Amino acid sequence: MLHTDALRPAPAPVDLRPAVAADLPVIAEVDGRAFGMHYSETDLDDVRLLFEPDRFLLARDGDDTVVGVTGSFLFDVTLPGGGSVAAAGVTWVSVAVTHRRRGILRAMLTAQHRGFVADGLALSLLTASEGGIYGRFGYGIATEHRAVEIDRRRAALRADVVDPGGVREVGTAELRRLAPDIHRRWVALTPGALSRSDGWWDTLLADREHQRHGATPLFHLVHPDGYVSYRRDNATRTCRIVEVITASDEAYVALWSTVLALDLVDTVSYRKMATAEPLAHLLADPRQLRTVEQRDGMWARVLDVPAALAARRYAVEVDVVLDVHDPFLDRGGRFRLRGGPDGAECVPADGGAPVVGVGMAALGTLLLGGGHAGALARAGLLAADDPAALRRLDAAFRADRTPQHGTEF
Ligand SMILES: CC(C)(COP(=O)(O)OP(=O)(O)OC[C@H]1O[C@@H](n2cnc3c(N)ncnc32)[C@H](O)[C@@H]1OP(=O)(O)O)[C@@H](O)C(=O)NCCC(=O)NCCS
């Protein structure tokens, strides 16, 4: 009988180098093979709007073939309380199928994240192709969303809800002009929300065929404080919502009221609804909003514990020593966090308050305000000797709005 280890290729020496602009086609080839897609010239032109070559790292094998890629985009991310920090959004992560499971991803992420630390970044973020990969690198689930379907013919707002009106139908060019300001106001209100550069707006609103998945080009509804972008799939009489961004409750009600008035639509589907949102409470029959899937959205990894924790606000006063474990980057240690609704400080310290042990991934889950410290403790990812300290930590870290990241990267 064959011993399976005998079939495993010996680890190949891999060498890493930063990308240059001319590497984009080969990066797209490696990424395309890994994700099962082909990039056209037009796709590459769209990517160039966002691509900063020196934020990408390539792994090469002996004969200079590119066998691995990782990159990042820079965002500002909103923290609970309204402050924000700069964060690296890790992206385009792929390793050639011929070179997998020999440590290339680990080597790339190690170099990349040491670079983030050297750049002084407090936080890195990503969205994961598979849920089992990134916990070992200190990432925890920080935003979640659900896919919902609404039976439009049976869904109506409660009789006592007054539609504030003010919604207009606009084309993509006009939305491109109006949306950035509305989006900025939404970002300021929403923990976890990512800033959007002009390059992002141009890419997202390019409205390419591959973004449509068989449905129409984009339609938009706009209110002074919000907008909805959607497509119609007329074969299935479905309105597929791409994005709902609102910076006031009036806009939220007015826009959903308008969506529910779309004749010739049986089903409204939206894949990115936050886990806690007002819509079900606005409906006369809340059951007409059905959750068909719930999944992780953005994962967060703290790179600088004092900087990240001091930049956010806390729902109630908290005074705790966090004993943070970080085998991947060794950015852990003991830190005393004193914070509340008006401010926070976090400094290296060994004692003076109850100690809570926490892994870096669990801290990432808590940072943006959507995590539950009590649930993490029950899962063995957080340990507090003092149950009162755990309850306070749980209450303090919760945000008053469910975190949402908004931009897929
Ligand atoms: C996921 C991928 C990048 C892994 O690359 P790789 O070079 O084979 O990974 P490594 O050998 O460096 O593995 C690093 C660690 O992650 C683990 N790992 C790798 N892929 C994993 C997976 N799909 N699920 C769970 N764990 C995984 C390894 O077991 C290893 O664990 P250890 O270091 O704790 O022992 C590669 O399989 C790939 O390109 N997949 C398709 C594209 C993709 O999903 N990219 C990720 C985008 S978010």
mmCIF file with all atom_site columns, N, CA, C and O in Angstrom, residues 164-192:
data_model
loop_
_atom_site.group_PDB
_atom_site.id
_atom_site.type_symbol
_atom_site.label_atom_id
_atom_site.label_alt_id
_atom_site.label_comp_id
_atom_site.label_asym_id
_atom_site.label_entity_id
_atom_site.label_seq_id
_atom_site.pdbx_PDB_ins_code
_atom_site.Cartn_x
_atom_site.Cartn_y
_atom_site.Cartn_z
_atom_site.occupancy
_atom_site.B_iso_or_equiv
_atom_site.pdbx_formal_charge
_atom_site.auth_seq_id
_atom_site.auth_comp_id
_atom_site.auth_asym_id
_atom_site.auth_atom_id
_atom_site.pdbx_PDB_model_num
ATOM 1   N N  . PRO A 1 164 ? -42.966 59.022 3.896   1.00 0.00 ? 164 PRO A N  1
ATOM 2   C CA . PRO A 1 164 ? -42.564 60.438 3.849   1.00 0.00 ? 164 PRO A CA 1
ATOM 3   C C  . PRO A 1 164 ? -42.368 60.958 2.422   1.00 0.00 ? 164 PRO A C  1
ATOM 4   O O  . PRO A 1 164 ? -42.257 62.163 2.210   1.00 0.00 ? 164 PRO A O  1
ATOM 5   N N  . GLY A 1 165 ? -42.296 60.053 1.409   1.00 0.00 ? 165 GLY A N  1
ATOM 6   C CA . GLY A 1 165 ? -42.159 60.496 0.020   1.00 0.00 ? 165 GLY A CA 1
ATOM 7   C C  . GLY A 1 165 ? -40.759 61.030 -0.261  1.00 0.00 ? 165 GLY A C  1
ATOM 8   O O  . GLY A 1 165 ? -39.815 60.798 0.488   1.00 0.00 ? 165 GLY A O  1
ATOM 9   N N  . GLY A 1 166 ? -40.661 61.763 -1.385  1.00 0.00 ? 166 GLY A N  1
ATOM 10  C CA . GLY A 1 166 ? -39.379 62.388 -1.728  1.00 0.00 ? 166 GLY A CA 1
ATOM 11  C C  . GLY A 1 166 ? -38.473 61.507 -2.559  1.00 0.00 ? 166 GLY A C  1
ATOM 12  O O  . GLY A 1 166 ? -37.292 61.827 -2.731  1.00 0.00 ? 166 GLY A O  1
ATOM 13  N N  . VAL A 1 167 ? -39.017 60.391 -3.112  1.00 0.00 ? 167 VAL A N  1
ATOM 14  C CA . VAL A 1 167 ? -38.180 59.472 -3.897  1.00 0.00 ? 167 VAL A CA 1
ATOM 15  C C  . VAL A 1 167 ? -38.305 59.804 -5.386  1.00 0.00 ? 167 VAL A C  1
ATOM 16  O O  . VAL A 1 167 ? -39.394 60.081 -5.878  1.00 0.00 ? 167 VAL A O  1
ATOM 17  N N  . ARG A 1 168 ? -37.161 59.784 -6.087  1.00 0.00 ? 168 ARG A N  1
ATOM 18  C CA . ARG A 1 168 ? -37.147 60.001 -7.544  1.00 0.00 ? 168 ARG A CA 1
ATOM 19  C C  . ARG A 1 168 ? -36.454 58.822 -8.209  1.00 0.00 ? 168 ARG A C  1
ATOM 20  O O  . ARG A 1 168 ? -35.590 58.190 -7.610  1.00 0.00 ? 168 ARG A O  1
ATOM 21  N N  . GLU A 1 169 ? -36.821 58.552 -9.479  1.00 0.00 ? 169 GLU A N  1
ATOM 22  C CA . GLU A 1 169 ? -36.097 57.558 -10.270 1.00 0.00 ? 169 GLU A CA 1
ATOM 23  C C  . GLU A 1 169 ? -35.018 58.283 -11.056 1.00 0.00 ? 169 GLU A C  1
ATOM 24  O O  . GLU A 1 169 ? -35.312 59.300 -11.701 1.00 0.00 ? 169 GLU A O  1
ATOM 25  N N  . VAL A 1 170 ? -33.772 57.779 -10.988 1.00 0.00 ? 170 VAL A N  1
ATOM 26  C CA . VAL A 1 170 ? -32.678 58.438 -11.706 1.00 0.00 ? 170 VAL A CA 1
ATOM 27  C C  . VAL A 1 170 ? -31.869 57.399 -12.476 1.00 0.00 ? 170 VAL A C  1
ATOM 28  O O  . VAL A 1 170 ? -31.909 56.209 -12.167 1.00 0.00 ? 170 VAL A O  1
ATOM 29  N N  . GLY A 1 171 ? -31.106 57.892 -13.443 1.00 0.00 ? 171 GLY A N  1
ATOM 30  C CA . GLY A 1 171 ? -30.201 57.023 -14.202 1.00 0.00 ? 171 GLY A CA 1
ATOM 31  C C  . GLY A 1 171 ? -28.862 56.890 -13.473 1.00 0.00 ? 171 GLY A C  1
ATOM 32  O O  . GLY A 1 171 ? -28.595 57.580 -12.482 1.00 0.00 ? 171 GLY A O  1
ATOM 33  N N  . THR A 1 172 ? -28.016 56.019 -14.015 1.00 0.00 ? 172 THR A N  1
ATOM 34  C CA . THR A 1 172 ? -26.749 55.730 -13.336 1.00 0.00 ? 172 THR A CA 1
ATOM 35  C C  . THR A 1 172 ? -25.842 56.964 -13.279 1.00 0.00 ? 172 THR A C  1
ATOM 36  O O  . THR A 1 172 ? -25.168 57.194 -12.269 1.00 0.00 ? 172 THR A O  1
ATOM 37  N N  . ALA A 1 173 ? -25.858 57.787 -14.338 1.00 0.00 ? 173 ALA A N  1
ATOM 38  C CA . ALA A 1 173 ? -24.975 58.972 -14.323 1.00 0.00 ? 173 ALA A CA 1
ATOM 39  C C  . ALA A 1 173 ? -25.386 59.909 -13.185 1.00 0.00 ? 173 ALA A C  1
ATOM 40  O O  . ALA A 1 173 ? -24.531 60.463 -12.477 1.00 0.00 ? 173 ALA A O  1
ATOM 41  N N  . GLU A 1 174 ? -26.683 60.079 -12.985 1.00 0.00 ? 174 GLU A N  1
ATOM 42  C CA . GLU A 1 174 ? -27.116 60.978 -11.909 1.00 0.00 ? 174 GLU A CA 1
ATOM 43  C C  . GLU A 1 174 ? -26.840 60.362 -10.542 1.00 0.00 ? 174 GLU A C  1
ATOM 44  O O  . GLU A 1 174 ? -26.442 61.041 -9.593  1.00 0.00 ? 174 GLU A O  1
ATOM 45  N N  . LEU A 1 175 ? -27.038 59.048 -10.431 1.00 0.00 ? 175 LEU A N  1
ATOM 46  C CA . LEU A 1 175 ? -26.728 58.405 -9.147  1.00 0.00 ? 175 LEU A CA 1
ATOM 47  C C  . LEU A 1 175 ? -25.241 58.566 -8.832  1.00 0.00 ? 175 LEU A C  1
ATOM 48  O O  . LEU A 1 175 ? -24.866 58.822 -7.681  1.00 0.00 ? 175 LEU A O  1
ATOM 49  N N  . ARG A 1 176 ? -24.403 58.432 -9.859  1.00 0.00 ? 176 ARG A N  1
ATOM 50  C CA . ARG A 1 176 ? -22.945 58.572 -9.652  1.00 0.00 ? 176 ARG A CA 1
ATOM 51  C C  . ARG A 1 176 ? -22.624 59.943 -9.039  1.00 0.00 ? 176 ARG A C  1
ATOM 52  O O  . ARG A 1 176 ? -21.702 60.093 -8.240  1.00 0.00 ? 176 ARG A O  1
ATOM 53  N N  . ARG A 1 177 ? -23.412 60.951 -9.427  1.00 0.00 ? 177 ARG A N  1
ATOM 54  C CA . ARG A 1 177 ? -23.210 62.313 -8.899  1.00 0.00 ? 177 ARG A CA 1
ATOM 55  C C  . ARG A 1 177 ? -23.727 62.428 -7.461  1.00 0.00 ? 177 ARG A C  1
ATOM 56  O O  . ARG A 1 177 ? -23.091 63.048 -6.613  1.00 0.00 ? 177 ARG A O  1
ATOM 57  N N  . LEU A 1 178 ? -24.878 61.799 -7.174  1.00 0.00 ? 178 LEU A N  1
ATOM 58  C CA . LEU A 1 178 ? -25.540 62.012 -5.875  1.00 0.00 ? 178 LEU A CA 1
ATOM 59  C C  . LEU A 1 178 ? -25.083 61.035 -4.791  1.00 0.00 ? 178 LEU A C  1
ATOM 60  O O  . LEU A 1 178 ? -25.070 61.368 -3.601  1.00 0.00 ? 178 LEU A O  1
ATOM 61  N N  . ALA A 1 179 ? -24.747 59.824 -5.193  1.00 0.00 ? 179 ALA A N  1
ATOM 62  C CA . ALA A 1 179 ? -24.564 58.759 -4.198  1.00 0.00 ? 179 ALA A CA 1
ATOM 63  C C  . ALA A 1 179 ? -23.372 58.954 -3.250  1.00 0.00 ? 179 ALA A C  1
ATOM 64  O O  . ALA A 1 179 ? -23.487 58.628 -2.059  1.00 0.00 ? 179 ALA A O  1
ATOM 65  N N  . PRO A 1 180 ? -22.210 59.462 -3.741  1.00 0.00 ? 180 PRO A N  1
ATOM 66  C CA . PRO A 1 180 ? -21.067 59.511 -2.810  1.00 0.00 ? 180 PRO A CA 1
ATOM 67  C C  . PRO A 1 180 ? -21.349 60.284 -1.526  1.00 0.00 ? 180 PRO A C  1
ATOM 68  O O  . PRO A 1 180 ? -20.961 59.847 -0.434  1.00 0.00 ? 180 PRO A O  1
ATOM 69  N N  . ASP A 1 181 ? -22.056 61.399 -1.623  1.00 0.00 ? 181 ASP A N  1
ATOM 70  C CA . ASP A 1 181 ? -22.341 62.180 -0.404  1.00 0.00 ? 181 ASP A CA 1
ATOM 71  C C  . ASP A 1 181 ? -23.281 61.405 0.533   1.00 0.00 ? 181 ASP A C  1
ATOM 72  O O  . ASP A 1 181 ? -23.074 61.352 1.753   1.00 0.00 ? 181 ASP A O  1
ATOM 73  N N  . ILE A 1 182 ? -24.306 60.777 -0.036  1.00 0.00 ? 182 ILE A N  1
ATOM 74  C CA . ILE A 1 182 ? -25.246 59.988 0.783   1.00 0.00 ? 182 ILE A CA 1
ATOM 75  C C  . ILE A 1 182 ? -24.494 58.836 1.440   1.00 0.00 ? 182 ILE A C  1
ATOM 76  O O  . ILE A 1 182 ? -24.645 58.552 2.633   1.00 0.00 ? 182 ILE A O  1
ATOM 77  N N  . HIS A 1 183 ? -23.651 58.175 0.640   1.00 0.00 ? 183 HIS A N  1
ATOM 78  C CA . HIS A 1 183 ? -22.890 57.031 1.142   1.00 0.00 ? 183 HIS A CA 1
ATOM 79  C C  . HIS A 1 183 ? -21.964 57.465 2.280   1.00 0.00 ? 183 HIS A C  1
ATOM 80  O O  . HIS A 1 183 ? -21.864 56.775 3.305   1.00 0.00 ? 183 HIS A O  1
ATOM 81  N N  . ARG A 1 184 ? -21.313 58.629 2.133   1.00 0.00 ? 184 ARG A N  1
ATOM 82  C CA . ARG A 1 184 ? -20.426 59.122 3.214   1.00 0.00 ? 184 ARG A CA 1
ATOM 83  C C  . ARG A 1 184 ? -21.212 59.293 4.511   1.00 0.00 ? 184 ARG A C  1
ATOM 84  O O  . ARG A 1 184 ? -20.733 58.973 5.589   1.00 0.00 ? 184 ARG A O  1
ATOM 85  N N  . ARG A 1 185 ? -22.436 59.817 4.396   1.00 0.00 ? 185 ARG A N  1
ATOM 86  C CA . ARG A 1 185 ? -23.253 60.018 5.615   1.00 0.00 ? 185 ARG A CA 1
ATOM 87  C C  . ARG A 1 185 ? -23.663 58.672 6.212   1.00 0.00 ? 185 ARG A C  1
ATOM 88  O O  . ARG A 1 185 ? -23.709 58.520 7.428   1.00 0.00 ? 185 ARG A O  1
ATOM 89  N N  . TRP A 1 186 ? -23.954 57.696 5.362   1.00 0.00 ? 186 TRP A N  1
ATOM 90  C CA . TRP A 1 186 ? -24.279 56.351 5.850   1.00 0.00 ? 186 TRP A CA 1
ATOM 91  C C  . TRP A 1 186 ? -23.062 55.724 6.527   1.00 0.00 ? 186 TRP A C  1
ATOM 92  O O  . TRP A 1 186 ? -23.172 55.123 7.604   1.00 0.00 ? 186 TRP A O  1
ATOM 93  N N  . VAL A 1 187 ? -21.883 55.891 5.922   1.00 0.00 ? 187 VAL A N  1
ATOM 94  C CA . VAL A 1 187 ? -20.642 55.333 6.489   1.00 0.00 ? 187 VAL A CA 1
ATOM 95  C C  . VAL A 1 187 ? -20.427 55.882 7.896   1.00 0.00 ? 187 VAL A C  1
ATOM 96  O O  . VAL A 1 187 ? -20.081 55.145 8.824   1.00 0.00 ? 187 VAL A O  1
ATOM 97  N N  . ALA A 1 188 ? -20.664 57.183 8.073   1.00 0.00 ? 188 ALA A N  1
ATOM 98  C CA . ALA A 1 188 ? -20.412 57.812 9.382   1.00 0.00 ? 188 ALA A CA 1
ATOM 99  C C  . ALA A 1 188 ? -21.332 57.231 10.459  1.00 0.00 ? 188 ALA A C  1
ATOM 100 O O  . ALA A 1 188 ? -20.990 57.217 11.637  1.00 0.00 ? 188 ALA A O  1
ATOM 101 N N  . LEU A 1 189 ? -22.513 56.741 10.048  1.00 0.00 ? 189 LEU A N  1
ATOM 102 C CA . LEU A 1 189 ? -23.497 56.218 11.018  1.00 0.00 ? 189 LEU A CA 1
ATOM 103 C C  . LEU A 1 189 ? -23.340 54.724 11.287  1.00 0.00 ? 189 LEU A C  1
ATOM 104 O O  . LEU A 1 189 ? -23.963 54.206 12.222  1.00 0.00 ? 189 LEU A O  1
ATOM 105 N N  . THR A 1 190 ? -22.542 54.047 10.472  1.00 0.00 ? 190 THR A N  1
ATOM 106 C CA . THR A 1 190 ? -22.608 52.580 10.458  1.00 0.00 ? 190 THR A CA 1
ATOM 107 C C  . THR A 1 190 ? -21.273 51.951 10.838  1.00 0.00 ? 190 THR A C  1
ATOM 108 O O  . THR A 1 190 ? -20.299 52.050 10.080  1.00 0.00 ? 190 THR A O  1
ATOM 109 N N  . PRO A 1 191 ? -21.185 51.283 11.999  1.00 0.00 ? 191 PRO A N  1
ATOM 110 C CA . PRO A 1 191 ? -19.941 50.601 12.335  1.00 0.00 ? 191 PRO A CA 1
ATOM 111 C C  . PRO A 1 191 ? -19.613 49.547 11.284  1.00 0.00 ? 191 PRO A C  1
ATOM 112 O O  . PRO A 1 191 ? -20.516 48.877 10.776  1.00 0.00 ? 191 PRO A O  1
ATOM 113 N N  . GLY A 1 192 ? -18.333 49.444 10.971  1.00 0.00 ? 192 GLY A N  1
ATOM 114 C CA . GLY A 1 192 ? -17.902 48.462 9.979   1.00 0.00 ? 192 GLY A CA 1
ATOM 115 C C  . GLY A 1 192 ? -17.936 48.980 8.552   1.00 0.00 ? 192 GLY A C  1
ATOM 116 O O  . GLY A 1 192 ? -17.367 48.357 7.656   1.00 0.00 ? 192 GLY A O  1
#
